[in-house]
Short mmCIF file of C-alpha atoms and ligand atoms in Angstrom, two decimals:
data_model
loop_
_atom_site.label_atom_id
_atom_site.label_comp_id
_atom_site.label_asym_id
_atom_site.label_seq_id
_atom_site.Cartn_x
_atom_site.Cartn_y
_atom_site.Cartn_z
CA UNK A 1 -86.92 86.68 -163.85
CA UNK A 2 -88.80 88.59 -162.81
CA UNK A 3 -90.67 92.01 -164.85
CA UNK A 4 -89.00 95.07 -163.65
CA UNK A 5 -91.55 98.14 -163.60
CA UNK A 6 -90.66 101.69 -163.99
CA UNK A 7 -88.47 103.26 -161.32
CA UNK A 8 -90.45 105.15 -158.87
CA UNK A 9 -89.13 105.28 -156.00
CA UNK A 10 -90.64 108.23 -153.57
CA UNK A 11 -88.06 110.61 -152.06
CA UNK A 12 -87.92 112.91 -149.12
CA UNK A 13 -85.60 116.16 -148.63
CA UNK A 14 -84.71 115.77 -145.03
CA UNK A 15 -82.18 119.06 -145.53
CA UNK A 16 -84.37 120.77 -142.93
CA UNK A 17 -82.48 118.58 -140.23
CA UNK A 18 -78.92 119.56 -141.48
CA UNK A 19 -79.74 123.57 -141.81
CA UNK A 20 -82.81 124.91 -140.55
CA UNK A 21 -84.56 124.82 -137.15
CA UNK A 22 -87.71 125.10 -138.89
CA UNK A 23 -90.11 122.49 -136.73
CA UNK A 24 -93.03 122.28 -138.92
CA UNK A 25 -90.77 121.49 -142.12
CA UNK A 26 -88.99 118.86 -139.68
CA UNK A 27 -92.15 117.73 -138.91
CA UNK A 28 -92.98 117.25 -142.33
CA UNK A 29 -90.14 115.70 -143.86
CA UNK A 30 -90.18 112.88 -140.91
CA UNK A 31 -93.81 112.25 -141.53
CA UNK A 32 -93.45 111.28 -145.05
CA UNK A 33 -89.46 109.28 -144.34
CA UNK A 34 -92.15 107.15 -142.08
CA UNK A 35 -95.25 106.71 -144.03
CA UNK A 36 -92.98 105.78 -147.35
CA UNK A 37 -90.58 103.72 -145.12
CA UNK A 38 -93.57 101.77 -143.99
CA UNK A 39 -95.53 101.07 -147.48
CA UNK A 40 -92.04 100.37 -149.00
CA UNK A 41 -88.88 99.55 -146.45
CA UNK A 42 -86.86 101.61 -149.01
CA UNK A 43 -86.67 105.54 -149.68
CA UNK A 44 -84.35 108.23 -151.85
CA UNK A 45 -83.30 110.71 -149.09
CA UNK A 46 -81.95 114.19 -150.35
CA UNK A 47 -80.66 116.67 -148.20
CA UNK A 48 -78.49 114.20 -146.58
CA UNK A 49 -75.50 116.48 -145.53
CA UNK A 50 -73.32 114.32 -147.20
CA UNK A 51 -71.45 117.07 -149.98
CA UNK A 52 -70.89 116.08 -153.82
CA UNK A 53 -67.38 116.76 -153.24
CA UNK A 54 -66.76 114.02 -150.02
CA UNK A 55 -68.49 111.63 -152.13
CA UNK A 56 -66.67 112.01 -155.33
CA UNK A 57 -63.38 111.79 -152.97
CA UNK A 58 -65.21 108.38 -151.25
CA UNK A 59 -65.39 106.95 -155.16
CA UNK A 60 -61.94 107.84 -156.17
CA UNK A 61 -60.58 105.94 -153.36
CA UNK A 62 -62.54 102.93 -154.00
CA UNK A 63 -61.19 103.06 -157.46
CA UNK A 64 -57.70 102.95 -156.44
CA UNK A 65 -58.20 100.48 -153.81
CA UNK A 66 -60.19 98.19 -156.26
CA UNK A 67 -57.41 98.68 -159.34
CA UNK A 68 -54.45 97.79 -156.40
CA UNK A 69 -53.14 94.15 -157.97
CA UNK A 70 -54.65 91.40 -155.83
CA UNK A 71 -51.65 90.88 -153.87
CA UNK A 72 -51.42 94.54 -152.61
CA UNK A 73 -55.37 94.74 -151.89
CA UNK A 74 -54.21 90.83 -150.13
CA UNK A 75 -52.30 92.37 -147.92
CA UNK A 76 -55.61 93.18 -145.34
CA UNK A 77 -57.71 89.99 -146.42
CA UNK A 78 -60.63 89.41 -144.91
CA UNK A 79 -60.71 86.59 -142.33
CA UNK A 80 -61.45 82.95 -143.17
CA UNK A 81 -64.66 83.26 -140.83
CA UNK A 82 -67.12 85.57 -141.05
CA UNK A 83 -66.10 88.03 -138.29
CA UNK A 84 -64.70 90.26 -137.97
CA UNK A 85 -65.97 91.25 -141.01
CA UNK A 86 -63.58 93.91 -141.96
CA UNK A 87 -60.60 94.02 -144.55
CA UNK A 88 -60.63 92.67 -148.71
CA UNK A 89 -62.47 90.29 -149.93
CA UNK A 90 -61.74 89.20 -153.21
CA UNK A 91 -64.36 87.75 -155.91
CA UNK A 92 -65.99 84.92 -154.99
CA UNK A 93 -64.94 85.01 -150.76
CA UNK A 94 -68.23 86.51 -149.44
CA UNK A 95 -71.89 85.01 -151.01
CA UNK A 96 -74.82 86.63 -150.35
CA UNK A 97 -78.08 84.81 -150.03
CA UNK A 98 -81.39 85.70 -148.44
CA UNK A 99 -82.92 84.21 -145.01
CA UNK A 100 -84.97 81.25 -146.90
CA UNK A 101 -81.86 79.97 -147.90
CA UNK A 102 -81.16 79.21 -144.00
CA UNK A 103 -82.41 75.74 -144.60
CA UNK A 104 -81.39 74.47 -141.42
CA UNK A 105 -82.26 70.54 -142.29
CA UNK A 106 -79.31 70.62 -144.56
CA UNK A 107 -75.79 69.90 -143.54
CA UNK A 108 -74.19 72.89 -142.71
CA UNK A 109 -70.95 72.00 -145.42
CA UNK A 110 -72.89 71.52 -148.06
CA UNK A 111 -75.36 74.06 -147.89
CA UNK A 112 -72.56 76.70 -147.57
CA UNK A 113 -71.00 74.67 -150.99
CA UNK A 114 -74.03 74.58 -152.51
CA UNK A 115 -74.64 78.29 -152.50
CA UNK A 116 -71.20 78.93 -153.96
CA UNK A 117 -72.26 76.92 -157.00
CA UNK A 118 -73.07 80.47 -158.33
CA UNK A 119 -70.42 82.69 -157.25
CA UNK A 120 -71.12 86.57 -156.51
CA UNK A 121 -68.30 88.13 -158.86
CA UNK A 122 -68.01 91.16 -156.61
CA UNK A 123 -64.80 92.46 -154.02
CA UNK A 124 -65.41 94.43 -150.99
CA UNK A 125 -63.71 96.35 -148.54
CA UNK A 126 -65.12 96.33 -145.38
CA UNK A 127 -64.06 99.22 -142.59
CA UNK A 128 -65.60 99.74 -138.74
CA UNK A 129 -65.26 102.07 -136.07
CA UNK A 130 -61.30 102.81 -134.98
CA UNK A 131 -63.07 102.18 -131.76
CA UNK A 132 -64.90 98.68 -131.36
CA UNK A 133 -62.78 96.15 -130.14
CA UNK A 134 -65.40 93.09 -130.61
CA UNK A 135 -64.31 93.83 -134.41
CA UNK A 136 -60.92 95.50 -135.19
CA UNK A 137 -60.08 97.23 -138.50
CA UNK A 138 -57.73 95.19 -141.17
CA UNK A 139 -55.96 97.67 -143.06
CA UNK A 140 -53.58 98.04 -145.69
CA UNK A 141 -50.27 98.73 -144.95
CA UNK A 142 -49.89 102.54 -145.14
CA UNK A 143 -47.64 102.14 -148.17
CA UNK A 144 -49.80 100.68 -150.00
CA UNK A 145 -52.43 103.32 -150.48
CA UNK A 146 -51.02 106.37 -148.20
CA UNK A 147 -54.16 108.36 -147.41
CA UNK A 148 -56.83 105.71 -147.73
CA UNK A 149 -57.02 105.22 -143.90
CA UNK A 150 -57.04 108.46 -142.98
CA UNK A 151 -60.21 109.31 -145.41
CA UNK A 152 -62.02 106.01 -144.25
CA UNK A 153 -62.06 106.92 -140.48
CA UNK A 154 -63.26 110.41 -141.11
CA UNK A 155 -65.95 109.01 -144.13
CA UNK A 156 -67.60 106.47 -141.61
CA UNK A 157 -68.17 109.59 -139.15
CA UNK A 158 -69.25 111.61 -141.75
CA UNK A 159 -71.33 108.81 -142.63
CA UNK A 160 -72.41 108.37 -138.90
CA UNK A 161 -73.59 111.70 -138.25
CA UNK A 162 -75.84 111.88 -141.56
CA UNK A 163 -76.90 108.37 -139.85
CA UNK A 164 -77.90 110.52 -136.62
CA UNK A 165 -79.47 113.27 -138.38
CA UNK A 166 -81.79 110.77 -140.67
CA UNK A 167 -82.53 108.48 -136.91
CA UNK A 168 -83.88 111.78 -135.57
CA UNK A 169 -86.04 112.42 -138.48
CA UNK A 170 -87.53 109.00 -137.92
CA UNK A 171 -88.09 109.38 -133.87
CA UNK A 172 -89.96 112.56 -135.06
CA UNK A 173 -91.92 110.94 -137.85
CA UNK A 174 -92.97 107.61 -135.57
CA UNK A 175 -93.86 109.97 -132.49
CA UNK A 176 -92.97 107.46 -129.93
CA UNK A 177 -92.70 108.51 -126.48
CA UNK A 178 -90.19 107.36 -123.45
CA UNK A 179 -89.02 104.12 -123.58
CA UNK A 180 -89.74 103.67 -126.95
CA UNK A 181 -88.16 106.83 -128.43
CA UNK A 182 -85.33 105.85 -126.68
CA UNK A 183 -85.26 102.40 -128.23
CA UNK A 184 -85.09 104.13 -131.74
CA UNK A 185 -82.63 106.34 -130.70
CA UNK A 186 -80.23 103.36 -130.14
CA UNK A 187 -80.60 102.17 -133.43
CA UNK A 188 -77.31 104.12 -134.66
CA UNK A 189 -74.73 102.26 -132.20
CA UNK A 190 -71.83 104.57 -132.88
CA UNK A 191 -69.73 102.04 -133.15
CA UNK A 192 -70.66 98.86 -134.54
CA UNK A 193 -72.13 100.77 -137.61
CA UNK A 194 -69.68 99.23 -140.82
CA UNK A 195 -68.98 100.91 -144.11
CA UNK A 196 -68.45 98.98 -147.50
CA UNK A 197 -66.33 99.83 -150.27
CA UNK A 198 -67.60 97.63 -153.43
CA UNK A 199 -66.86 96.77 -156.79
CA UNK A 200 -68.63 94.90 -159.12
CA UNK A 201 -66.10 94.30 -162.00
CA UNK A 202 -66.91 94.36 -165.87
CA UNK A 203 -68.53 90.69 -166.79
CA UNK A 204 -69.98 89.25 -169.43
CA UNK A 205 -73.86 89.75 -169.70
CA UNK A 206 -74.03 86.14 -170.51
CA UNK A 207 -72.57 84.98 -167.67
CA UNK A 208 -75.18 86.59 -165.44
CA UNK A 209 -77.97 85.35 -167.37
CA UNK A 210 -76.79 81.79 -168.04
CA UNK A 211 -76.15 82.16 -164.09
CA UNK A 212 -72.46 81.40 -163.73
CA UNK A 213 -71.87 83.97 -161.91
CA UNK A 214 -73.80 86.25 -159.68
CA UNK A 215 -73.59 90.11 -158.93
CA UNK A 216 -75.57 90.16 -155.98
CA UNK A 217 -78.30 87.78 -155.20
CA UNK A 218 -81.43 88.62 -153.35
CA UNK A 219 -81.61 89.65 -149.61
CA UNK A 220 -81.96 92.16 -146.87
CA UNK A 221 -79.37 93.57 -144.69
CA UNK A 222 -79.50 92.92 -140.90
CA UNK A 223 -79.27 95.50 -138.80
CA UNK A 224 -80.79 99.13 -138.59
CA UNK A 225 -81.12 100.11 -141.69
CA UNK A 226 -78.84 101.14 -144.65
CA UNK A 227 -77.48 104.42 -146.49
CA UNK A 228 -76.51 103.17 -150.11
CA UNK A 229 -74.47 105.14 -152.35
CA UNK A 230 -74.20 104.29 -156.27
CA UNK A 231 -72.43 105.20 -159.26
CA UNK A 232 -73.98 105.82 -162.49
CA UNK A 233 -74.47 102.28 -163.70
CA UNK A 234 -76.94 100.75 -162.55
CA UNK A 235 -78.31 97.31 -161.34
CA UNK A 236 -79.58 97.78 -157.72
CA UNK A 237 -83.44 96.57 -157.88
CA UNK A 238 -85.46 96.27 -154.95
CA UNK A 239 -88.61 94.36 -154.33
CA UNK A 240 -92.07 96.05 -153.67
CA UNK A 241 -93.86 94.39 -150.54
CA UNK A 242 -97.06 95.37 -151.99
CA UNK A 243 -96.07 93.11 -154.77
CA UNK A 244 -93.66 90.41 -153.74
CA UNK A 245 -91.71 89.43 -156.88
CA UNK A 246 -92.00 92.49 -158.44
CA UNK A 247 -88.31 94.62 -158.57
CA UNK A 248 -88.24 98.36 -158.93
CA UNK A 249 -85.14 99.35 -160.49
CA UNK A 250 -82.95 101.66 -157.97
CA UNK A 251 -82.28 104.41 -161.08
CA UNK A 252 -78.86 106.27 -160.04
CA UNK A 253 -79.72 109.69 -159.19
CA UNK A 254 -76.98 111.97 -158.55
CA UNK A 255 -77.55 113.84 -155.13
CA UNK A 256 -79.40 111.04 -153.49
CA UNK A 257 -78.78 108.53 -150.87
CA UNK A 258 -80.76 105.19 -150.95
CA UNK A 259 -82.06 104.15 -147.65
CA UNK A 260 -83.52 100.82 -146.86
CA UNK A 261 -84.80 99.56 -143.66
CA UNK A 262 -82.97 96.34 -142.39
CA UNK A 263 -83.98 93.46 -140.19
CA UNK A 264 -83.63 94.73 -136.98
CA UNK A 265 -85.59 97.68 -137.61
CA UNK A 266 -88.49 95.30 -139.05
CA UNK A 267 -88.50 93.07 -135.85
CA UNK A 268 -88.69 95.99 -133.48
CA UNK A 269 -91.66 97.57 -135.34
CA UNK A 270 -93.08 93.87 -135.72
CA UNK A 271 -92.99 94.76 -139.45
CA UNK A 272 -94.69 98.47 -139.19
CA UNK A 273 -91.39 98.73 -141.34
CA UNK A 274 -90.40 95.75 -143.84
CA UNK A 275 -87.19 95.07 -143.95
CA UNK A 276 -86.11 95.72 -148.02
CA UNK A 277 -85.47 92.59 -150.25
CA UNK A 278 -82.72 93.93 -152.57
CA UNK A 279 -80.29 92.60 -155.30
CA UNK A 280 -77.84 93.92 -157.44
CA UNK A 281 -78.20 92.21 -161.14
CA UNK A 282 -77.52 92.90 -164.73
CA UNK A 283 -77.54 97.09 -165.43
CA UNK A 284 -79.42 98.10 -168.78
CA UNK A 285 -77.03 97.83 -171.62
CA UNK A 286 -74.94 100.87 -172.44
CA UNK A 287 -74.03 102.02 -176.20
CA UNK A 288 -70.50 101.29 -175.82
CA UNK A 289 -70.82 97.52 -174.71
CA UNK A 290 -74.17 95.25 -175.39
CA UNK A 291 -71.73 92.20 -174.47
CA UNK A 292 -70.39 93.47 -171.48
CA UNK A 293 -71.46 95.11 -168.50
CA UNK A 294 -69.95 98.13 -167.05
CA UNK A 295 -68.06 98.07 -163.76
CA UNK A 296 -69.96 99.26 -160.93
CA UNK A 297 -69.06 101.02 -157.89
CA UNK A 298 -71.14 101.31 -155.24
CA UNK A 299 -70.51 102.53 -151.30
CA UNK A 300 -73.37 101.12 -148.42
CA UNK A 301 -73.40 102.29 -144.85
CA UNK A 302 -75.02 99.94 -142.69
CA UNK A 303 -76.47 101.59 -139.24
CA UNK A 304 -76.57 99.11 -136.71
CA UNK A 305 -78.05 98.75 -132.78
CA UNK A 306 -75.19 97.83 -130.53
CA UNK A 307 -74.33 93.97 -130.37
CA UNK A 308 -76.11 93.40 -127.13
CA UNK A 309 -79.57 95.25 -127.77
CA UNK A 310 -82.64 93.00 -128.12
CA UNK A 311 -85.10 93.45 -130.70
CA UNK A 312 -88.86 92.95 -128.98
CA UNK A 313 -91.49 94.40 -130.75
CA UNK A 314 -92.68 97.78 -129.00
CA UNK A 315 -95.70 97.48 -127.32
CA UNK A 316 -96.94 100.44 -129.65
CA UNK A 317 -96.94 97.99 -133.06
CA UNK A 318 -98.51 95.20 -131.45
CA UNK A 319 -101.96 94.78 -130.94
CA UNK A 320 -105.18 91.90 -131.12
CA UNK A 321 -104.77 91.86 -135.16
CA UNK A 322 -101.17 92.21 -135.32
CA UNK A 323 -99.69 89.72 -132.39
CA UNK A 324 -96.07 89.45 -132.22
CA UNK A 325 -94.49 87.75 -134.79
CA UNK A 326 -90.56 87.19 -134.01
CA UNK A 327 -89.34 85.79 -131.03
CA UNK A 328 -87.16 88.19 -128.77
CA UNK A 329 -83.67 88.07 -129.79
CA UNK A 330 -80.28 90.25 -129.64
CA UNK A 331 -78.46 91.75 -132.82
CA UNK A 332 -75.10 89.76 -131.78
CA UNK A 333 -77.17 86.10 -132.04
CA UNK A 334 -79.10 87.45 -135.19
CA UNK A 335 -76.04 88.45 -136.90
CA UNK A 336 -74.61 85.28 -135.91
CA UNK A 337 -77.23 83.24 -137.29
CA UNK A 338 -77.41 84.37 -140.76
CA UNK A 339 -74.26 85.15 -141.10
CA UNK A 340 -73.52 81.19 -141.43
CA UNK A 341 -72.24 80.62 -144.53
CA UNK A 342 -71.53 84.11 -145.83
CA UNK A 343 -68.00 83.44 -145.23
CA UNK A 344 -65.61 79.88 -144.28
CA UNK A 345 -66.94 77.74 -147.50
CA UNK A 346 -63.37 77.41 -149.71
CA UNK A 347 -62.90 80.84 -151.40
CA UNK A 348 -60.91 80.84 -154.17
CA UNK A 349 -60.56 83.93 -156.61
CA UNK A 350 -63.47 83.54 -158.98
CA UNK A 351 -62.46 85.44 -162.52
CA UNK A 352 -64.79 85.76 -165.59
O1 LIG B 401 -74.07 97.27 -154.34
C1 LIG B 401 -75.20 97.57 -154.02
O2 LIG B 401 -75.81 98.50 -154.57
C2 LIG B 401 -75.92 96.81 -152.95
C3 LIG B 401 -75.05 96.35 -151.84
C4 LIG B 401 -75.78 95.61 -150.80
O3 LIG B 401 -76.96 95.39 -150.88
C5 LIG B 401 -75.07 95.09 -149.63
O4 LIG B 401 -73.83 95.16 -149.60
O5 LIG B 401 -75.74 94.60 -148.69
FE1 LIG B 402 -77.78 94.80 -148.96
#
């Protein structure tokens, strides 16, 4: 595996575009979400708007959804297929894998098989707009967990409008003008925007090293870009560009949102932003437990264009020495075509 060097991972305070009107310090906070954003694809944001107390609240649910017996949390599973993505999805349903692994001379069977060799001993929740119809929620049954819907639906819009707040920051920051800087703008799609409840149960360390199981392998996300909330232990690496291979460890910091650019983002800037490789592996070993890891809890929102918008590099990032580099396509077929084999291989519940 690869060495892991010390965390240092910049952040910004964008709080001057959730209280003050303050241009220059606008200006100044967007400048450096860009320039960091495009050395790295990844950034610690504070000022979000997002309070301590909303989050704690967002955590406690995801606790009591998570310790729900299986058959109660079964009771909104996650289709067989990948979409819509939305409901429970118990250990070993969804795998994670990276774009290279879109080997497209291999059968498509066996390739999805072959991935689940090493199963990703996670469970996920997975919640969308009230208001998309291309993807309707799966929830519980309000017995279940009276409450939990209620929160959700006013946490993703919560979520949304930090989304809107950080989108402006980056329109300021990339000072693109007309068409362009309304192409950014549309990067936030209201509605197609999903948030994840995970959980990444207690497991042996052994079985992550020996490679058994997985927590979650390498990738990037797809879309816009990401707002990634963590509890305190650990795990979450991402991988500098400026040194491919190399992981930076994604400390917890209490306070601070994670943000990391996805794919979309990266083909509409014809990688002026990288899109962030990320996994979520063994967390350093805690007093109480050198055997075992610690559960982990962690809550991404993942900002997305709307289904139909094309990513085409803008004129702006294209140029003699940096031609275009990925063909013209919409969000809908690019989410389609890596989505392949997240979901539909045979899922049973994977235990340690
Ligand atoms: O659990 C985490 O910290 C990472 C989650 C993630 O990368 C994802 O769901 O795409
Ligand atoms: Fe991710």
């Amino acid at each position: 595996m690869a060495p892991i060097s010390e965390p240092n991972i910049p952040t910004v305070d964008l709080s001057a575009f959730v209280t003050a009107t303050n241009e220059a310090a606008k200006q100044e906070a967007a400048d450096k979400l860009v320039q960091v954003c495009h050395r790295l694809g990844f950034v610690a944001i504070t000022g979000h708007g997002i309070s301590k107390a909303l989050l704690a609240e967002a955590f406690a649910w995801s606790k009591k959804l998570f310790d729900l017996p299986l058959e109660e949390k079964m009771k909104a599973p996650h289709p067989v297929e990948a979409t819509p993505h939305r409901g429970y999805s118990h250990p070993g349903k969804e795998k994670v894998y990276g774009y290279d692994d879109l080997n497209e001379k291999e059968v498509n069977d066996s390739k999805g098989q072959s991935l689940r060799k090493i199963p990703d001993f996670k469970e996920s929740y997975e919640i969308g707009s009230e208001d998309n119809p291309e993807e309707p929620n799966i929830w519980l049954p309000e017995e279940v967990l009276p409450g939990y819907r209620e929160f959700m639906v006013k946490f993703y819009w919560e979520l949304n409008e930090a989304a809107t707040r950080i989108l402006n920051a980056f329109a300021m920051g990339m000072k693109l003008e007309g068409e362009e800087a309304d192409m950014i703008m549309k990067l936030n799609s209201l509605h197609s925007n999903q948030l994840r409840l995970l959980h990444y149960p207690e497991v042996p360390r052994e079985a992550i090293e020996n490679q058994e199981l997985a927590r979650m392998p390498a990738h990037t996300d797809w879309g816009s870009f990401t707002l990634l909330f963590q509890d305190d232990c650990g795990g979450l690496e991402l991988e500098d560009p400026q040194n491919r291979g190399t992981y930076l460890a994604a400390k917890p910091t209490e306070g601070t949102v994670l943000l990391n650019i996805g794919d979309f983002f990266m083909r509409l800037t014809n990688d002026f932003f990288v899109s962030a490789t990320h996994r979520v592996t063994l967390p350093p070993p805690t007093s109480s437990s050198t055997t075992t890891t610690k559960p982990r809890y962690s809550i991404p929102y993942f900002v997305s264009p709307p289904m139909s918008l094309i990513a085409k590099a803008l004129p702006t990032y294209v140029s003699e020495e940096k031609p275009v580099k990925y063909e013209a396509c919409s969000f809908a077929e690019y989410a389609a075509h890596i989505s392949k084999y997240q979901y539909g291989g045979p899922a049973k519940e994977v235990t340690a």
